[in-house]
C-alpha atoms as one frame of an Amber mdcrd trajectory, in Angstrom:
protein
 -27.903 100.680-130.712 -29.974  97.355-130.674 -32.813  95.899-132.557 -35.665
  93.792-131.393 -38.675  92.074-132.930 -41.344  91.052-130.463 -44.900  89.646
-131.142 -47.300  86.856-131.728 -48.446  85.294-134.910 -50.580  82.303-136.343
 -47.906  79.854-135.354 -47.347  81.001-131.725 -50.813  81.965-130.569 -54.504
  81.087-131.255 -56.978  83.418-132.724 -58.546  84.368-129.388 -55.072  85.633
-128.212 -54.089  87.310-131.596 -57.422  89.279-131.653 -56.622  90.701-128.136
 -53.489  92.303-129.083 -54.433  93.501-132.583 -53.939  97.242-132.998 -56.890
  99.249-134.561 -56.279 101.995-136.931 -57.984 104.489-134.672 -55.435 103.750
-131.843 -52.342 103.236-133.946 -50.974 106.898-133.440 -51.483 106.514-129.732
 -49.790 103.258-129.608 -46.676 104.431-131.621 -46.174 107.573-129.302 -46.828
 105.614-126.055 -44.900 102.683-127.067 -41.681 104.618-127.379 -42.253 106.675
-124.309 -43.232 103.639-122.069 -40.854 101.063-123.211 -37.732 102.965-123.546
 -37.424 102.404-127.391 -35.971 105.190-129.491 -37.637 103.912-132.702 -40.808
 101.734-133.249 -42.869 100.246-136.008 -46.041  98.289-135.366 -47.170  95.689
-137.720 -50.807  94.387-137.111 -52.503  91.963-139.521 -55.067  89.182-139.267
 -52.212  86.667-138.563 -49.722  88.588-136.640 -49.016  91.597-134.342 -45.407
  92.401-134.246 -43.381  95.345-132.755 -40.016  96.205-134.455 -37.881  98.376
-132.101 -34.553 100.142-131.975 -32.897 100.961-128.515 -30.011 103.378-127.850
 -28.565 100.873-125.301 -29.322  97.272-124.471 -32.516  95.541-125.709 -35.327
  95.509-123.054 -37.753  92.790-124.113 -39.384  92.727-120.697 -40.428  96.482
-120.656 -41.676  96.189-124.284 -43.781  93.029-123.557 -45.267  94.612-120.314
 -46.289  97.642-122.438 -47.831  95.588-125.215 -49.786  93.676-122.677 -50.876
  96.685-120.603 -51.984  98.679-123.852 -54.415  95.921-124.560 -55.646  95.545
-120.933 -53.696  92.206-120.412 -51.390  90.776-117.985 -48.023  90.099-119.303
 -47.895  86.616-117.514 -50.883  85.680-119.635 -49.379  86.921-122.986 -45.791
  85.952-122.440 -46.225  82.241-123.309 -47.337  83.114-126.826 -44.819  85.876
-127.556 -41.476  85.378-129.547 -38.596  87.774-129.739 -35.641  88.291-132.032
 -32.578  90.489-131.335 -30.239  92.344-133.700 -29.527  90.227-136.754 -32.141
  87.652-135.770 -34.670  90.680-135.950 -33.476  91.602-139.436 -33.741  88.034
-140.652 -37.247  87.669-139.111 -38.494  90.889-140.701 -37.041  89.838-144.084
 -38.731  86.334-143.873 -41.951  87.913-142.898 -41.691  90.296-145.954 -40.910
  87.695-148.393 -44.000  85.566-147.187 -41.770  82.953-145.834 -43.423  83.246
-142.354 -46.962  83.588-143.566 -49.876  81.090-143.126 -49.921  81.045-146.929
 -46.326  80.566-148.114 -45.181  83.335-150.318 -48.298  85.425-150.117 -47.565
  88.872-151.457 -50.105  90.948-149.253 -47.790  90.980-146.315 -45.130  93.220
-148.028 -47.675  95.966-148.673 -48.794  95.774-145.067 -45.241  96.151-143.930
 -44.650  99.155-146.151 -47.859 100.706-144.654 -46.835 100.066-141.148 -43.430
 101.557-141.736 -44.931 104.754-143.573 -47.227 105.324-140.666 -44.307 105.215
-138.186 -42.319 107.564-140.483 -45.151 110.083-140.612 -45.083 110.225-136.772
 -41.333 110.579-136.751 -40.826 107.449-134.522 -38.344 105.761-136.884 -34.631
 106.920-137.319 -31.478 105.533-138.963 -31.468 102.031-137.471 -35.065 101.085
-138.415 -34.655 102.833-141.773 -31.637 100.682-142.503 -33.463  97.504-141.294
 -36.505  98.099-143.378 -34.659  99.236-146.499 -32.636  96.065-146.374 -35.991
  94.065-146.005 -37.576  95.772-148.962 -34.335  95.222-151.122 -34.104  91.656
-150.466 -37.783  90.912-150.833 -37.812  92.503-154.241 -34.658  90.368-155.288
 -36.616  87.190-154.071 -39.819  88.274-156.036 -37.454  88.832-159.126 -35.259
  85.600-158.824 -37.606  83.005-157.487 -41.194  81.876-158.318 -42.363  81.803
-154.691 -44.902  84.516-155.620 -46.076  82.967-158.934 -49.743  82.418-159.124
 -50.342  84.443-155.837 -52.231  82.640-153.252 -53.537  84.585-150.155 -56.044
  84.066-147.405 -58.537  85.713-149.553 -57.804  83.069-152.276 -57.886  80.252
-149.590 -61.483  81.548-148.584 -62.693  81.503-152.055 -61.222  78.019-152.588
 -63.171  76.794-149.618 -66.297  78.435-150.948 -65.808  76.243-154.159 -65.580
  73.045-152.161 -68.935  73.915-150.367 -70.634  75.072-153.525 -69.610  73.175
-156.624 -71.186  75.978-158.799 -70.622  79.460-157.738 -72.449  80.671-160.643
 -75.638  79.920-158.711 -74.543  81.454-155.437 -74.950  84.796-153.916 -72.006
  86.415-152.044 -72.041  89.136-149.301 -68.716  90.621-148.728 -68.225  92.693
-145.457 -65.537  95.518-145.591 -63.745  97.014-148.566 -60.129  96.814-147.853
 -57.357  94.987-149.725 -58.443  91.571-148.473 -62.067  91.953-149.541 -60.854
  93.335-152.830 -58.870  90.264-153.500 -61.921  88.031-152.414 -64.210  89.963
-154.731 -61.679  89.579-157.745 -61.366  85.774-157.102 -65.084  85.382-156.862
 -65.618  87.211-159.995 -62.922  85.185-161.820 -64.850  82.053-160.560 -68.156
  83.092-162.088 -70.029  84.008-158.876 -73.728  84.789-159.730 -74.295  87.918
-157.521 -71.987  89.826-155.291 -72.793  92.567-152.698 -70.246  94.592-150.797
 -71.309  96.121-147.541 -68.824  98.874-145.915 -69.029 101.524-143.280 -67.645
 104.070-145.877 -70.164 103.775-148.731 -67.811 105.692-151.316 -65.167 103.033
-150.952 -67.614 100.121-151.353 -69.183 101.754-154.404 -65.764 102.171-155.980
 -64.933  98.577-155.448 -68.252  97.367-156.492 -67.916  99.266-159.732 -64.715
  97.591-160.405 -65.850  94.032-159.809 -69.439  94.184-161.078 -71.024  94.043
-157.583 -73.769  95.987-155.579 -72.762  98.422-152.768 -74.686  98.762-149.500
 -73.876 100.288-146.102 -73.250  98.168-143.000 -76.761  98.934-141.784 -78.127
  96.862-144.550 -76.334  93.612-143.589 -79.276  91.974-141.716 -81.404  92.446
-144.830 -78.729  91.215-147.145 -78.071  88.041-145.180 -81.375  86.729-146.300
 -80.190  86.330-149.845 -76.570  85.459-149.103 -75.179  81.874-149.526 -71.559
  82.947-148.915 -70.544  85.626-146.388 -66.943  86.717-146.209 -65.970  89.365
-143.845 -62.724  91.324-143.220 -63.059  94.704-141.520 -60.995  96.755-139.035
 -63.933  96.885-136.486 -62.675  96.661-132.876 -65.732  94.371-132.000 -67.963
  91.992-133.684 -70.448  93.498-136.205 -72.458  90.396-137.139 -74.172  88.492
-134.175 -76.017  85.444-133.625 -79.393  86.963-133.415 -79.100  88.756-136.767
 -78.025  85.417-138.449 -80.804  83.373-136.805 -83.290  85.808-138.077 -81.964
  85.555-141.536 -81.957  81.808-141.514 -85.639  81.838-140.572 -86.464  83.935
-143.577 -84.359  81.780-145.893 -86.248  78.599-144.543 -83.004  77.494-143.101
 -81.054  77.293-146.311 -77.490  76.977-145.246 -75.034  79.962-145.219 -71.315
  79.517-145.678 -69.381  82.097-143.680 -65.619  83.014-143.487 -64.424  85.471
-140.954 -60.974  86.659-142.023 -60.814  89.610-139.600 -58.799  89.946-136.327
 -60.440  90.919-134.029 -63.345  88.821-135.421 -66.246  90.473-137.260 -68.613
  87.556-136.605 -69.510  86.327-133.031 -68.188  82.839-132.444 -71.560  81.795
-131.125 -72.855  82.066-134.802 -71.084  78.651-135.281 -73.558  77.023-132.912
 -76.418  77.525-135.511 -77.168  74.235-137.364 -77.547  75.827-140.748 -74.368
  77.946-140.603 -70.840  76.731-141.597 -68.541  79.360-140.004 -64.708  79.360
-140.703 -61.868  81.607-139.344 -58.417  82.328-140.764 -57.139  79.334-138.691
 -59.665  77.058-140.354 -57.919  77.750-143.659 -54.815  75.822-142.849 -55.725
  72.758-145.043 -55.684  75.011-148.230 -52.657  76.754-146.798 -50.648  73.486
-146.434 -51.243  72.484-149.996 -49.944  75.918-151.107 -46.767  75.318-148.852
 -46.118  71.956-150.555 -46.236  73.420-154.065 -43.899  76.361-153.155 -41.507
  74.600-150.913 -38.671  74.249-153.402 -38.938  77.986-154.336 -38.863  78.726
-150.574 -35.384  77.266-150.312 -33.910  79.601-152.772 -35.728  82.541-151.161
 -34.296  81.610-147.690 -30.735  81.612-149.274 -31.367  85.144-150.526 -32.564
  86.032-146.988 -29.331  84.814-145.513 -27.376  86.729-148.117 -29.412  89.913
-147.181 -28.641  89.378-143.539 -24.882  89.118-144.158 -25.004  92.197-146.283
 -26.852  94.220-143.533 -24.295  92.998-141.085 -21.449  94.000-143.245 -22.976
  97.594-143.674 -23.481  97.941-140.019 -19.786  97.324-139.515 -19.089  99.994
-141.996 -21.337 102.471-140.293 -19.447 101.837-136.996 -16.338 103.398-138.684
 -18.293 106.540-139.808 -17.592 108.530-136.701 -13.866 107.751-136.794 -13.614
 108.525-140.517 -15.381 111.949-139.968 -13.154 112.785-136.978 -10.041 111.846
-139.110 -11.203 114.075-142.083 -11.987 116.921-139.537  -8.502 116.723-138.074
  -6.818 116.692-141.450  -9.064 119.647-142.616  -8.097 121.627-139.407  -4.296
 121.166-140.393  -5.009 121.998-144.020  -6.784 125.296-143.108  -4.014 126.284
-140.712  -1.228 125.650-143.041  -3.123 127.163-145.915  -3.481 130.446-144.054
   0.265 130.439-143.135   1.203 129.826-146.804  -1.029 132.633-147.985   0.554
 135.088-145.549   4.088 134.100-146.679   2.899 134.734-150.405   1.412 138.050
-149.338   4.586 139.343-148.008   6.465 138.336-151.076   8.106 135.003-150.475
   8.979 132.870-153.548   5.922 130.642-154.462   8.210 127.671-154.929   9.618
 127.984-151.402   6.183 128.455-149.910   4.699 125.356-151.660   7.589 123.167
-150.580   7.246 124.404-147.092   3.329 123.845-147.092   3.777 120.213-148.533
   6.429 119.418-145.929   4.531 120.935-142.970   1.258 119.146-144.030   3.117
 115.782-144.186   4.781 116.328-140.917   1.541 117.313-139.055  -0.698 114.693
-140.557   1.846 111.872-139.747   3.080 113.082-136.330   0.449 111.580-134.193
   0.303 108.178-136.029   3.971 107.851-135.986   4.365 108.630-132.373   1.504
 106.252-131.412   2.965 103.450-133.526   6.301 103.787-131.746   4.702 103.801
-128.378   2.579 100.742-129.283   5.647  98.866-130.621   7.597  99.751-127.472
   4.704  98.411-125.251   4.808  95.117-127.117   1.517  95.662-129.062   2.940
  94.122-132.273  -0.700  93.658-133.620  -0.709  97.383-134.284   2.006  97.286
-136.889   0.219  95.158-139.590  -3.117  97.112-138.942  -1.097 100.314-139.729
   0.246  98.593-142.952  -3.271  97.911-143.964  -4.692 101.260-143.068  -2.034
 103.239-145.022  -1.417 100.608-147.719   2.306 100.286-146.841   2.897  96.904
-148.218   4.436  98.079-151.424   6.722 100.558-149.795   8.011  97.972-147.277
   8.779  95.606-150.001  10.748  98.363-151.792  12.591  99.083-148.574  13.546
  95.368-148.208  14.859  95.255-151.761  17.012  98.377-151.377  18.502  97.174
-148.029
């Protein structure tokens, strides 16, 4: 069995590439089933966020990075040659290390951000529901969750959590010195927008409106953060009063175009609008940035704020990396233990067969009236002889063949050191 992590992220690929290989919620089930069938993988988890698309795979045989990469490109209507330069791959322990670093926020645009762990858990749960994960990925993800929990407990890398949502609000504060005089329009109602809404409220935003396709979800969030709730159909009208627009939906195509923004600007008498598009694929058409009264930013534009965060958390990251390495070593040790499981099971089955056979023979002797003491002594002697016959014979053959390395292994397996010492003293 082999493990593989293959994907793109904010370090390896620009936004226009990342959005092309993002998996939408509506096609995730199809992708999980097809990915296993077409790439030869026996287990598969797909992690798709605004900053990364990654496939975590287990193979029964050798890793086949090429087949998996070709499937990823083909699923999104791309040529592998066009996608390959932006992809990275990690095999076996490197894949375990990579997943753990991602879960701990060590590979995130915002160092130590906590959201990614929840996204990994969701991706893992979705794959479990479709029965496309087994023992190998179960062990890999369990190891990740254990180590990340330890990192969060023993280091301060997650103290004062900073996320892309926080970075977006921080940028808003740089543009508008007083948020208590600004109106915000938030598009979407997922975890990221929820964080944005809470940060804006903490910073005293004057008015906040949440637009979402599912009105019940936006109404629930709006009630929690003191905002208004509207449907996506109302966006064009809401733009007229919006000074700040932050969008993060799972829509497969842009939901806010240049024409709608232009019309809103005319009604606003060209009062500027600050926009942040956190979604991948993008929610706001890139052409909106061409409008002179619009300041449009994407996730990749938040890097300055992110770099400030990295510097403040770098010392904690060193401790977190050490815990990651300990986790990888622990995973490797457990894998070595698992490799002995089949042999241990076979050994126990063999011993149990001998036990059953000898027990039946002893019971028959007792039933015909033989002395219990004699039967028990015969049972013990026969069990000992039969259990040790094959190991004894094989040890002699190995020694005769010059395979001297087998002798100390046998000493270790059967803990014979003490007995050999006693034999030497009595000689």
